[in-house]
Amino acid sequence: MVDRRFTACSLAVLALAGSVNCGPAGAQSQAALSVTPLSRPDAIELRRVFAGSFPSFYPSNPSPDGSLISEIDWSTGDLAVIDLEAGRLRRVTDKGPWSVSGDYAEFSVFSPDGQRMAYSWFSSESRGYQVRTIRLDGTDMRVVFPKKADVAYVAVEDWSRDATSLLVIVFRTDRTTQLGVVSVVDGSYRALKTNDWRPPSVLTFSPDSRFVAYDLARSTERSERDIFVLAADGSREVMVVGGADDNRLLGWLPDGSGILYHRRAGNESTVMALAVRDGRAVGRPQLVRPDISQMVPLGFSRDAYFYGVQVERPHVHVASVDLSAGRMVTPPVSFADPVEGASHDSAWSPDGQTVAYLVDAPGGARMILRSVTGEFRRQIQVPLSEARKTNWAPDASAVYVFGTDVEGRVGIHRVDVRSGAVTPVVARGPGGEAEGMAFWDLSPDGRTIYHRRPKASGEQHLVFEGTPKPTQEAHVIVAIDIATGATQELADVPPGRILSVSPDGQWLAFHAMNPRLAETSVLLMPSRGGPTREVYRNRGGQAMGNRSGLPWAPDGKSILFYYAPKEGPGGIWQLPVDGGAPRLVVDTKVLAAITQGENTEARNYRLSPDGRQLVFETGRSRAEIWMMSGFQAAAAK
Amino acid sequence: MTRSGCTVVAAFVVSAGVLAGSVIAGRERRQAPPLGLDAYLPTPEENAITAEKTRLGERLFFDTKLSADTSISCATCHQPSRAFTDGRPRSRGVFGRVTVRNTPSVLNAGYGAAFFWDGRIATLEEQVLQPIIATEEMGATLDDVVRRLRSDTGYRAAFRDALGEPPSAETIGKALATFVRTRRSAASPMDRYLDGDQSAADAQAIAGLRIFQGRARCVECHHGPLLTDGGFHNTGVGWGGADPGRARVTGEEADRGRFKTPSLRNVALTAPYMHDGSLATLEDVVEFYARGGNANPLLDTRIRPLDLSSADKRALIAYLRALTSIEYARPPSFF
């Protein structure tokens, strides 16, 4: 109903210059006011301004003149910019390689004059997040928001036009999320509004800095979002876009006349504009573009909106292997349908006949269950954000998945493959920390979850998938009895990521890393705790990472791991647990053939129960940046 | 409380800068809230904060005319010197009547979304009228109170200045709500510590903070600027008694024994504790949670026995004491 009303309303407004006031849009109507059209679809132009492999998007923001996009150089963790004209990534900070410093940048914005950037910075020394500013030439770095005891994470979202304030989202250690303002003049912090664990996806000042717009999940049980405008002095807040649809803020129109947002209603995705005057919605939403389904919001330059699009991402492949001979039998072939989008985190069913894997989808993920013969395919909607790392229950009744459910519970959830019901198994409360639970495995009898986490040091910190972090402090391997919730700390171990249980349930294999020496090791320990034993160590090159696997062969005599040295052969290796020399099973050349040489990494590799097939994800990662312009032309008309 | 006593307290309330609200004559002016609180203070558009309204609400808050026998005022149970509580397990109303529940503080109530221990009222404007008409509290009728106020020339003028209307249930509610809404209180030692002042809290309180957010899991329900989730939970307090708690509002059996999570700000000043005032000290409260609450079929799953040492418990109490707002750090003789 709302959908039709939106469409009809926007067309009418566009044709007749609008005369109806409603706000929140889609929820109620107000007195009539004259409304100038904010946009005309025929005046809006879309242009691709970048195509490449490196945008990670979430920390990104365009410069005021639209020539640069902020980014992170993940090869070092430095703050960087993409020069859109040159198509190159340029570092702004110069912290040195990971072996020297575990610091890294995250969310960033440009100052109104384009001369400086503000950014979130993880300091490995203080083990906490700061907000910093720096000139684009890398000089004059200033810490404007130091690490604080109750701040787990801080995201820089916007810089006020008067250049005095930064808008930030503070993720507090008490599991609440706070919208706040940091003064770049004196470093003072002012909390605007505190929510439960739910964070906005976009938070932005109005051009006159009197208001703040943001979106928020409708409730702790829903993923659809509404859009709010909050007075920057805290005097009032108004929901300007509500209703039944999923409404995600894109930004505040550069002339301050309203907001731009993305609306998803059923299968229809549109970009809409809504006039906002004195912090309140004016008129009905206006159609800007009817046909844009995928948008990663980056922000406005002075006159255009920039957004990202993922056009190609790795997906699940399967290859036949002969572990007795230590070789690949048939090369990898695509197992998932690439049109499904990025597919990842696959797992073999106990009988080896079905592979479950995840596909990114709005509102969470889809779990695809697909038979190896291709005769059977089923999908289950899994309302978990950041869903990853799957394991089948031994009786094949369910697949366990790590992720965050709509009520904010972070941890391992059970997806019933018959009913599709998703229930938490071992999860922290809303907004709680994963505490390394993403790196987990299930005992063969399905009774125990093993995972690893940083050893408690009194300082809380988050573990973010895909984020290289310095982890010099000890980790601890934990066993959790699923039935009772009883937790047992098995052993202190060196920092690392991966952990897997042997087929007989008697051993744990895990990896350890020493970023300073660029060394990676594979260690074993009894699953009941006991002394650890290193069975392999390498140095340099591309080694096991967050998304690697460490699967055991069915006979429990060998383990697969990934390692690609800078020189010489690399790929997925088979390592005898008795300490013998590893054998290369899947060469990176094979992976390079799949990705046209762009990527030779295999992730989340899992062996079938008979040990004859290997499923993993690989492929190119391609993204584009698009520019939407023509707002001013429309407004001027 | 005597009338002169009320005047002294009222003077304190107005003189304490943190509590004095953030208004100037005739119009709203937003000032920075006390350290630790949000700038955004939910306020109905139809009841904007003004100095006149706040002053009128303050006068009403301390006036015994609002009770049936003119013996008590709102401040009888909400005493500023006790962080707007009364120090009794359960409140005493007119004619010596005793209520069934403990007096909650009104400090920072403006941030709330559901009022009373069972959350039966959704707005502050409505909430402030309920004690006036509750038989076991002030025991009056709104008609009587309106009549009394309309017969008072001073009140007539004050209502006209503040609200442009004569006294009525609606305008009384607006004025009282404005006074309550502007009672913001924070800037505790723990707020100052979390803002970066390393000397503001001692090591024991800081250790208590970590236990509070970590092993003791208090933060599951006590979080945010007010240290409450605003939700309703069954901890087993009063289980088996006559008070059904939230179930009286919802009619749901699952809500039996659930009561609103109170704010922990100024908790060191608001003994006795729990909705029925059954726990006398902070030590009792910590022991109660350490043993896993009172067992009952509807006990909140988050309430489980805690493995806390004596040192842990002392640290938790030190943390709770560090939540006392700056204005209450003044010498007791001030009151």
mmCIF file with all atom_site columns, N, CA and C in Angstrom, chain A residues 38-92:
data_model
loop_
_atom_site.group_PDB
_atom_site.id
_atom_site.type_symbol
_atom_site.label_atom_id
_atom_site.label_alt_id
_atom_site.label_comp_id
_atom_site.label_asym_id
_atom_site.label_entity_id
_atom_site.label_seq_id
_atom_site.pdbx_PDB_ins_code
_atom_site.Cartn_x
_atom_site.Cartn_y
_atom_site.Cartn_z
_atom_site.occupancy
_atom_site.B_iso_or_equiv
_atom_site.pdbx_formal_charge
_atom_site.auth_seq_id
_atom_site.auth_comp_id
_atom_site.auth_asym_id
_atom_site.auth_atom_id
_atom_site.pdbx_PDB_model_num
ATOM 1   N N  . LEU A 1 38 ? 12.518 18.263 -5.760  1.00 0.00 ? 38 LEU A N  1
ATOM 2   C CA . LEU A 1 38 ? 13.926 18.119 -5.419  1.00 0.00 ? 38 LEU A CA 1
ATOM 3   C C  . LEU A 1 38 ? 14.710 17.502 -6.554  1.00 0.00 ? 38 LEU A C  1
ATOM 4   N N  . SER A 1 39 ? 14.017 16.825 -7.419  1.00 0.00 ? 39 SER A N  1
ATOM 5   C CA . SER A 1 39 ? 14.740 16.106 -8.459  1.00 0.00 ? 39 SER A CA 1
ATOM 6   C C  . SER A 1 39 ? 13.796 15.804 -9.613  1.00 0.00 ? 39 SER A C  1
ATOM 7   N N  . ARG A 1 40 ? 14.408 15.601 -10.753 1.00 0.00 ? 40 ARG A N  1
ATOM 8   C CA . ARG A 1 40 ? 13.642 15.117 -11.906 1.00 0.00 ? 40 ARG A CA 1
ATOM 9   C C  . ARG A 1 40 ? 14.402 13.924 -12.441 1.00 0.00 ? 40 ARG A C  1
ATOM 10  N N  . PRO A 1 41 ? 13.743 12.797 -12.555 1.00 0.00 ? 41 PRO A N  1
ATOM 11  C CA . PRO A 1 41 ? 14.472 11.624 -13.044 1.00 0.00 ? 41 PRO A CA 1
ATOM 12  C C  . PRO A 1 41 ? 15.187 11.876 -14.359 1.00 0.00 ? 41 PRO A C  1
ATOM 13  N N  . ASP A 1 42 ? 14.586 12.680 -15.237 1.00 0.00 ? 42 ASP A N  1
ATOM 14  C CA . ASP A 1 42 ? 15.242 12.904 -16.533 1.00 0.00 ? 42 ASP A CA 1
ATOM 15  C C  . ASP A 1 42 ? 16.437 13.843 -16.426 1.00 0.00 ? 42 ASP A C  1
ATOM 16  N N  . ALA A 1 43 ? 16.567 14.523 -15.274 1.00 0.00 ? 43 ALA A N  1
ATOM 17  C CA . ALA A 1 43 ? 17.721 15.400 -15.096 1.00 0.00 ? 43 ALA A CA 1
ATOM 18  C C  . ALA A 1 43 ? 18.865 14.707 -14.375 1.00 0.00 ? 43 ALA A C  1
ATOM 19  N N  . ILE A 1 44 ? 18.565 13.596 -13.760 1.00 0.00 ? 44 ILE A N  1
ATOM 20  C CA . ILE A 1 44 ? 19.590 12.888 -13.006 1.00 0.00 ? 44 ILE A CA 1
ATOM 21  C C  . ILE A 1 44 ? 20.476 12.086 -13.955 1.00 0.00 ? 44 ILE A C  1
ATOM 22  N N  . GLU A 1 45 ? 21.760 12.233 -13.796 1.00 0.00 ? 45 GLU A N  1
ATOM 23  C CA . GLU A 1 45 ? 22.705 11.491 -14.626 1.00 0.00 ? 45 GLU A CA 1
ATOM 24  C C  . GLU A 1 45 ? 23.506 10.528 -13.765 1.00 0.00 ? 45 GLU A C  1
ATOM 25  N N  . LEU A 1 46 ? 23.707 9.346  -14.296 1.00 0.00 ? 46 LEU A N  1
ATOM 26  C CA . LEU A 1 46 ? 24.547 8.364  -13.620 1.00 0.00 ? 46 LEU A CA 1
ATOM 27  C C  . LEU A 1 46 ? 25.804 8.150  -14.455 1.00 0.00 ? 46 LEU A C  1
ATOM 28  N N  . ARG A 1 47 ? 26.928 8.131  -13.789 1.00 0.00 ? 47 ARG A N  1
ATOM 29  C CA . ARG A 1 47 ? 28.178 7.914  -14.515 1.00 0.00 ? 47 ARG A CA 1
ATOM 30  C C  . ARG A 1 47 ? 29.114 7.059  -13.676 1.00 0.00 ? 47 ARG A C  1
ATOM 31  N N  . ARG A 1 48 ? 29.673 6.030  -14.294 1.00 0.00 ? 48 ARG A N  1
ATOM 32  C CA . ARG A 1 48 ? 30.659 5.213  -13.596 1.00 0.00 ? 48 ARG A CA 1
ATOM 33  C C  . ARG A 1 48 ? 31.979 5.953  -13.581 1.00 0.00 ? 48 ARG A C  1
ATOM 34  N N  . VAL A 1 49 ? 32.536 6.144  -12.396 1.00 0.00 ? 49 VAL A N  1
ATOM 35  C CA . VAL A 1 49 ? 33.763 6.924  -12.297 1.00 0.00 ? 49 VAL A CA 1
ATOM 36  C C  . VAL A 1 49 ? 34.962 6.079  -11.898 1.00 0.00 ? 49 VAL A C  1
ATOM 37  N N  . PHE A 1 50 ? 34.699 4.820  -11.555 1.00 0.00 ? 50 PHE A N  1
ATOM 38  C CA . PHE A 1 50 ? 35.822 3.952  -11.204 1.00 0.00 ? 50 PHE A CA 1
ATOM 39  C C  . PHE A 1 50 ? 35.389 2.503  -11.320 1.00 0.00 ? 50 PHE A C  1
ATOM 40  N N  . ALA A 1 51 ? 36.322 1.681  -11.796 1.00 0.00 ? 51 ALA A N  1
ATOM 41  C CA . ALA A 1 51 ? 36.112 0.233  -11.780 1.00 0.00 ? 51 ALA A CA 1
ATOM 42  C C  . ALA A 1 51 ? 37.439 -0.409 -11.419 1.00 0.00 ? 51 ALA A C  1
ATOM 43  N N  . GLY A 1 52 ? 37.422 -1.283 -10.465 1.00 0.00 ? 52 GLY A N  1
ATOM 44  C CA . GLY A 1 52 ? 38.678 -1.893 -10.052 1.00 0.00 ? 52 GLY A CA 1
ATOM 45  C C  . GLY A 1 52 ? 38.444 -2.947 -9.001  1.00 0.00 ? 52 GLY A C  1
ATOM 46  N N  . SER A 1 53 ? 39.516 -3.337 -8.380  1.00 0.00 ? 53 SER A N  1
ATOM 47  C CA . SER A 1 53 ? 39.404 -4.458 -7.459  1.00 0.00 ? 53 SER A CA 1
ATOM 48  C C  . SER A 1 53 ? 39.552 -4.059 -6.004  1.00 0.00 ? 53 SER A C  1
ATOM 49  N N  . PHE A 1 54 ? 39.976 -2.808 -5.735  1.00 0.00 ? 54 PHE A N  1
ATOM 50  C CA . PHE A 1 54 ? 40.340 -2.566 -4.342  1.00 0.00 ? 54 PHE A CA 1
ATOM 51  C C  . PHE A 1 54 ? 39.331 -1.824 -3.465  1.00 0.00 ? 54 PHE A C  1
ATOM 52  N N  . PRO A 1 55 ? 38.263 -1.219 -3.977  1.00 0.00 ? 55 PRO A N  1
ATOM 53  C CA . PRO A 1 55 ? 37.408 -0.507 -3.009  1.00 0.00 ? 55 PRO A CA 1
ATOM 54  C C  . PRO A 1 55 ? 36.794 -1.463 -1.983  1.00 0.00 ? 55 PRO A C  1
ATOM 55  N N  . SER A 1 56 ? 36.925 -1.092 -0.728  1.00 0.00 ? 56 SER A N  1
ATOM 56  C CA . SER A 1 56 ? 36.246 -1.863 0.303   1.00 0.00 ? 56 SER A CA 1
ATOM 57  C C  . SER A 1 56 ? 34.995 -1.135 0.769   1.00 0.00 ? 56 SER A C  1
ATOM 58  N N  . PHE A 1 57 ? 34.844 0.115  0.326   1.00 0.00 ? 57 PHE A N  1
ATOM 59  C CA . PHE A 1 57 ? 33.609 0.895  0.436   1.00 0.00 ? 57 PHE A CA 1
ATOM 60  C C  . PHE A 1 57 ? 33.221 1.346  1.836   1.00 0.00 ? 57 PHE A C  1
ATOM 61  N N  . TYR A 1 58 ? 33.210 0.440  2.810   1.00 0.00 ? 58 TYR A N  1
ATOM 62  C CA . TYR A 1 58 ? 32.594 0.877  4.058   1.00 0.00 ? 58 TYR A CA 1
ATOM 63  C C  . TYR A 1 58 ? 33.302 2.052  4.714   1.00 0.00 ? 58 TYR A C  1
ATOM 64  N N  . PRO A 1 59 ? 34.617 2.226  4.515   1.00 0.00 ? 59 PRO A N  1
ATOM 65  C CA . PRO A 1 59 ? 35.221 3.401  5.145   1.00 0.00 ? 59 PRO A CA 1
ATOM 66  C C  . PRO A 1 59 ? 35.225 4.625  4.245   1.00 0.00 ? 59 PRO A C  1
ATOM 67  N N  . SER A 1 60 ? 34.537 4.605  3.116   1.00 0.00 ? 60 SER A N  1
ATOM 68  C CA . SER A 1 60 ? 34.787 5.567  2.050   1.00 0.00 ? 60 SER A CA 1
ATOM 69  C C  . SER A 1 60 ? 33.869 6.778  2.065   1.00 0.00 ? 60 SER A C  1
ATOM 70  N N  . ASN A 1 61 ? 34.374 7.848  1.460   1.00 0.00 ? 61 ASN A N  1
ATOM 71  C CA . ASN A 1 61 ? 33.649 9.103  1.388   1.00 0.00 ? 61 ASN A CA 1
ATOM 72  C C  . ASN A 1 61 ? 34.279 9.919  0.262   1.00 0.00 ? 61 ASN A C  1
ATOM 73  N N  . PRO A 1 62 ? 33.482 10.659 -0.534  1.00 0.00 ? 62 PRO A N  1
ATOM 74  C CA . PRO A 1 62 ? 34.081 11.446 -1.611  1.00 0.00 ? 62 PRO A CA 1
ATOM 75  C C  . PRO A 1 62 ? 34.619 12.788 -1.107  1.00 0.00 ? 62 PRO A C  1
ATOM 76  N N  . SER A 1 63 ? 35.634 13.289 -1.793  1.00 0.00 ? 63 SER A N  1
ATOM 77  C CA . SER A 1 63 ? 36.128 14.624 -1.469  1.00 0.00 ? 63 SER A CA 1
ATOM 78  C C  . SER A 1 63 ? 35.122 15.656 -1.972  1.00 0.00 ? 63 SER A C  1
ATOM 79  N N  . PRO A 1 64 ? 35.170 16.869 -1.436  1.00 0.00 ? 64 PRO A N  1
ATOM 80  C CA . PRO A 1 64 ? 34.170 17.879 -1.854  1.00 0.00 ? 64 PRO A CA 1
ATOM 81  C C  . PRO A 1 64 ? 34.143 18.120 -3.356  1.00 0.00 ? 64 PRO A C  1
ATOM 82  N N  . ASP A 1 65 ? 35.301 18.044 -4.016  1.00 0.00 ? 65 ASP A N  1
ATOM 83  C CA . ASP A 1 65 ? 35.303 18.278 -5.468  1.00 0.00 ? 65 ASP A CA 1
ATOM 84  C C  . ASP A 1 65 ? 35.044 17.003 -6.259  1.00 0.00 ? 65 ASP A C  1
ATOM 85  N N  . GLY A 1 66 ? 34.845 15.885 -5.575  1.00 0.00 ? 66 GLY A N  1
ATOM 86  C CA . GLY A 1 66 ? 34.501 14.642 -6.259  1.00 0.00 ? 66 GLY A CA 1
ATOM 87  C C  . GLY A 1 66 ? 35.658 13.972 -6.964  1.00 0.00 ? 66 GLY A C  1
ATOM 88  N N  . SER A 1 67 ? 36.883 14.412 -6.724  1.00 0.00 ? 67 SER A N  1
ATOM 89  C CA . SER A 1 67 ? 38.012 13.806 -7.439  1.00 0.00 ? 67 SER A CA 1
ATOM 90  C C  . SER A 1 67 ? 38.618 12.632 -6.684  1.00 0.00 ? 67 SER A C  1
ATOM 91  N N  . LEU A 1 68 ? 38.354 12.547 -5.386  1.00 0.00 ? 68 LEU A N  1
ATOM 92  C CA . LEU A 1 68 ? 38.964 11.500 -4.561  1.00 0.00 ? 68 LEU A CA 1
ATOM 93  C C  . LEU A 1 68 ? 37.894 10.756 -3.780  1.00 0.00 ? 68 LEU A C  1
ATOM 94  N N  . ILE A 1 69 ? 38.184 9.492  -3.510  1.00 0.00 ? 69 ILE A N  1
ATOM 95  C CA . ILE A 1 69 ? 37.346 8.702  -2.600  1.00 0.00 ? 69 ILE A CA 1
ATOM 96  C C  . ILE A 1 69 ? 38.268 8.172  -1.507  1.00 0.00 ? 69 ILE A C  1
ATOM 97  N N  . SER A 1 70 ? 37.890 8.375  -0.282  1.00 0.00 ? 70 SER A N  1
ATOM 98  C CA . SER A 1 70 ? 38.750 7.857  0.785   1.00 0.00 ? 70 SER A CA 1
ATOM 99  C C  . SER A 1 70 ? 38.654 6.341  0.836   1.00 0.00 ? 70 SER A C  1
ATOM 100 N N  . GLU A 1 71 ? 39.717 5.726  1.269   1.00 0.00 ? 71 GLU A N  1
ATOM 101 C CA . GLU A 1 71 ? 39.798 4.265  1.218   1.00 0.00 ? 71 GLU A CA 1
ATOM 102 C C  . GLU A 1 71 ? 40.873 3.818  2.214   1.00 0.00 ? 71 GLU A C  1
ATOM 103 N N  . ILE A 1 72 ? 41.060 2.556  2.333   1.00 0.00 ? 72 ILE A N  1
ATOM 104 C CA . ILE A 1 72 ? 42.134 2.021  3.169   1.00 0.00 ? 72 ILE A CA 1
ATOM 105 C C  . ILE A 1 72 ? 43.006 1.138  2.294   1.00 0.00 ? 72 ILE A C  1
ATOM 106 N N  . ASP A 1 73 ? 44.288 1.303  2.437   1.00 0.00 ? 73 ASP A N  1
ATOM 107 C CA . ASP A 1 73 ? 45.220 0.394  1.764   1.00 0.00 ? 73 ASP A CA 1
ATOM 108 C C  . ASP A 1 73 ? 45.453 -0.773 2.708   1.00 0.00 ? 73 ASP A C  1
ATOM 109 N N  . TRP A 1 74 ? 44.740 -1.843 2.463   1.00 0.00 ? 74 TRP A N  1
ATOM 110 C CA . TRP A 1 74 ? 44.796 -2.957 3.406   1.00 0.00 ? 74 TRP A CA 1
ATOM 111 C C  . TRP A 1 74 ? 46.106 -3.736 3.345   1.00 0.00 ? 74 TRP A C  1
ATOM 112 N N  . SER A 1 75 ? 46.954 -3.387 2.375   1.00 0.00 ? 75 SER A N  1
ATOM 113 C CA . SER A 1 75 ? 48.252 -4.057 2.386   1.00 0.00 ? 75 SER A CA 1
ATOM 114 C C  . SER A 1 75 ? 49.083 -3.585 3.573   1.00 0.00 ? 75 SER A C  1
ATOM 115 N N  . THR A 1 76 ? 48.749 -2.398 4.076   1.00 0.00 ? 76 THR A N  1
ATOM 116 C CA . THR A 1 76 ? 49.455 -1.898 5.260   1.00 0.00 ? 76 THR A CA 1
ATOM 117 C C  . THR A 1 76 ? 48.492 -1.447 6.358   1.00 0.00 ? 76 THR A C  1
ATOM 118 N N  . GLY A 1 77 ? 47.264 -1.155 6.009   1.00 0.00 ? 77 GLY A N  1
ATOM 119 C CA . GLY A 1 77 ? 46.316 -0.592 6.970   1.00 0.00 ? 77 GLY A CA 1
ATOM 120 C C  . GLY A 1 77 ? 46.292 0.917  6.958   1.00 0.00 ? 77 GLY A C  1
ATOM 121 N N  . ASP A 1 78 ? 46.988 1.531  6.003   1.00 0.00 ? 78 ASP A N  1
ATOM 122 C CA . ASP A 1 78 ? 47.046 2.993  5.957   1.00 0.00 ? 78 ASP A CA 1
ATOM 123 C C  . ASP A 1 78 ? 45.769 3.613  5.402   1.00 0.00 ? 78 ASP A C  1
ATOM 124 N N  . LEU A 1 79 ? 45.475 4.823  5.899   1.00 0.00 ? 79 LEU A N  1
ATOM 125 C CA . LEU A 1 79 ? 44.447 5.653  5.277   1.00 0.00 ? 79 LEU A CA 1
ATOM 126 C C  . LEU A 1 79 ? 44.920 5.993  3.868   1.00 0.00 ? 79 LEU A C  1
ATOM 127 N N  . ALA A 1 80 ? 44.007 5.961  2.909   1.00 0.00 ? 80 ALA A N  1
ATOM 128 C CA . ALA A 1 80 ? 44.397 6.189  1.521   1.00 0.00 ? 80 ALA A CA 1
ATOM 129 C C  . ALA A 1 80 ? 43.265 6.899  0.782   1.00 0.00 ? 80 ALA A C  1
ATOM 130 N N  . VAL A 1 81 ? 43.545 7.319  -0.423  1.00 0.00 ? 81 VAL A N  1
ATOM 131 C CA . VAL A 1 81 ? 42.503 7.877  -1.287  1.00 0.00 ? 81 VAL A CA 1
ATOM 132 C C  . VAL A 1 81 ? 42.603 7.215  -2.655  1.00 0.00 ? 81 VAL A C  1
ATOM 133 N N  . ILE A 1 82 ? 41.462 7.051  -3.278  1.00 0.00 ? 82 ILE A N  1
ATOM 134 C CA . ILE A 1 82 ? 41.436 6.625  -4.672  1.00 0.00 ? 82 ILE A CA 1
ATOM 135 C C  . ILE A 1 82 ? 41.348 7.894  -5.513  1.00 0.00 ? 82 ILE A C  1
ATOM 136 N N  . ASP A 1 83 ? 42.325 8.089  -6.365  1.00 0.00 ? 83 ASP A N  1
ATOM 137 C CA . ASP A 1 83 ? 42.277 9.202  -7.315  1.00 0.00 ? 83 ASP A CA 1
ATOM 138 C C  . ASP A 1 83 ? 41.444 8.732  -8.497  1.00 0.00 ? 83 ASP A C  1
ATOM 139 N N  . LEU A 1 84 ? 40.248 9.257  -8.623  1.00 0.00 ? 84 LEU A N  1
ATOM 140 C CA . LEU A 1 84 ? 39.319 8.719  -9.612  1.00 0.00 ? 84 LEU A CA 1
ATOM 141 C C  . LEU A 1 84 ? 39.798 8.976  -11.039 1.00 0.00 ? 84 LEU A C  1
ATOM 142 N N  . GLU A 1 85 ? 40.475 10.088 -11.258 1.00 0.00 ? 85 GLU A N  1
ATOM 143 C CA . GLU A 1 85 ? 40.939 10.379 -12.615 1.00 0.00 ? 85 GLU A CA 1
ATOM 144 C C  . GLU A 1 85 ? 42.084 9.461  -13.005 1.00 0.00 ? 85 GLU A C  1
ATOM 145 N N  . ALA A 1 86 ? 43.009 9.279  -12.061 1.00 0.00 ? 86 ALA A N  1
ATOM 146 C CA . ALA A 1 86 ? 44.173 8.432  -12.359 1.00 0.00 ? 86 ALA A CA 1
ATOM 147 C C  . ALA A 1 86 ? 43.860 6.960  -12.144 1.00 0.00 ? 86 ALA A C  1
ATOM 148 N N  . GLY A 1 87 ? 42.795 6.678  -11.382 1.00 0.00 ? 87 GLY A N  1
ATOM 149 C CA . GLY A 1 87 ? 42.448 5.287  -11.108 1.00 0.00 ? 87 GLY A CA 1
ATOM 150 C C  . GLY A 1 87 ? 43.440 4.597  -10.186 1.00 0.00 ? 87 GLY A C  1
ATOM 151 N N  . ARG A 1 88 ? 44.075 5.383  -9.343  1.00 0.00 ? 88 ARG A N  1
ATOM 152 C CA . ARG A 1 88 ? 45.112 4.813  -8.479  1.00 0.00 ? 88 ARG A CA 1
ATOM 153 C C  . ARG A 1 88 ? 44.792 5.035  -7.003  1.00 0.00 ? 88 ARG A C  1
ATOM 154 N N  . LEU A 1 89 ? 45.347 4.139  -6.198  1.00 0.00 ? 89 LEU A N  1
ATOM 155 C CA . LEU A 1 89 ? 45.222 4.265  -4.750  1.00 0.00 ? 89 LEU A CA 1
ATOM 156 C C  . LEU A 1 89 ? 46.482 4.952  -4.227  1.00 0.00 ? 89 LEU A C  1
ATOM 157 N N  . ARG A 1 90 ? 46.295 5.965  -3.398  1.00 0.00 ? 90 ARG A N  1
ATOM 158 C CA . ARG A 1 90 ? 47.447 6.699  -2.841  1.00 0.00 ? 90 ARG A CA 1
ATOM 159 C C  . ARG A 1 90 ? 47.306 6.752  -1.316  1.00 0.00 ? 90 ARG A C  1
ATOM 160 N N  . ARG A 1 91 ? 48.377 6.369  -0.636  1.00 0.00 ? 91 ARG A N  1
ATOM 161 C CA . ARG A 1 91 ? 48.332 6.396  0.825   1.00 0.00 ? 91 ARG A CA 1
ATOM 162 C C  . ARG A 1 91 ? 48.412 7.833  1.351   1.00 0.00 ? 91 ARG A C  1
ATOM 163 N N  . VAL A 1 92 ? 47.699 8.069  2.410   1.00 0.00 ? 92 VAL A N  1
ATOM 164 C CA . VAL A 1 92 ? 47.782 9.357  3.105   1.00 0.00 ? 92 VAL A CA 1
ATOM 165 C C  . VAL A 1 92 ? 48.655 9.213  4.346   1.00 0.00 ? 92 VAL A C  1
#
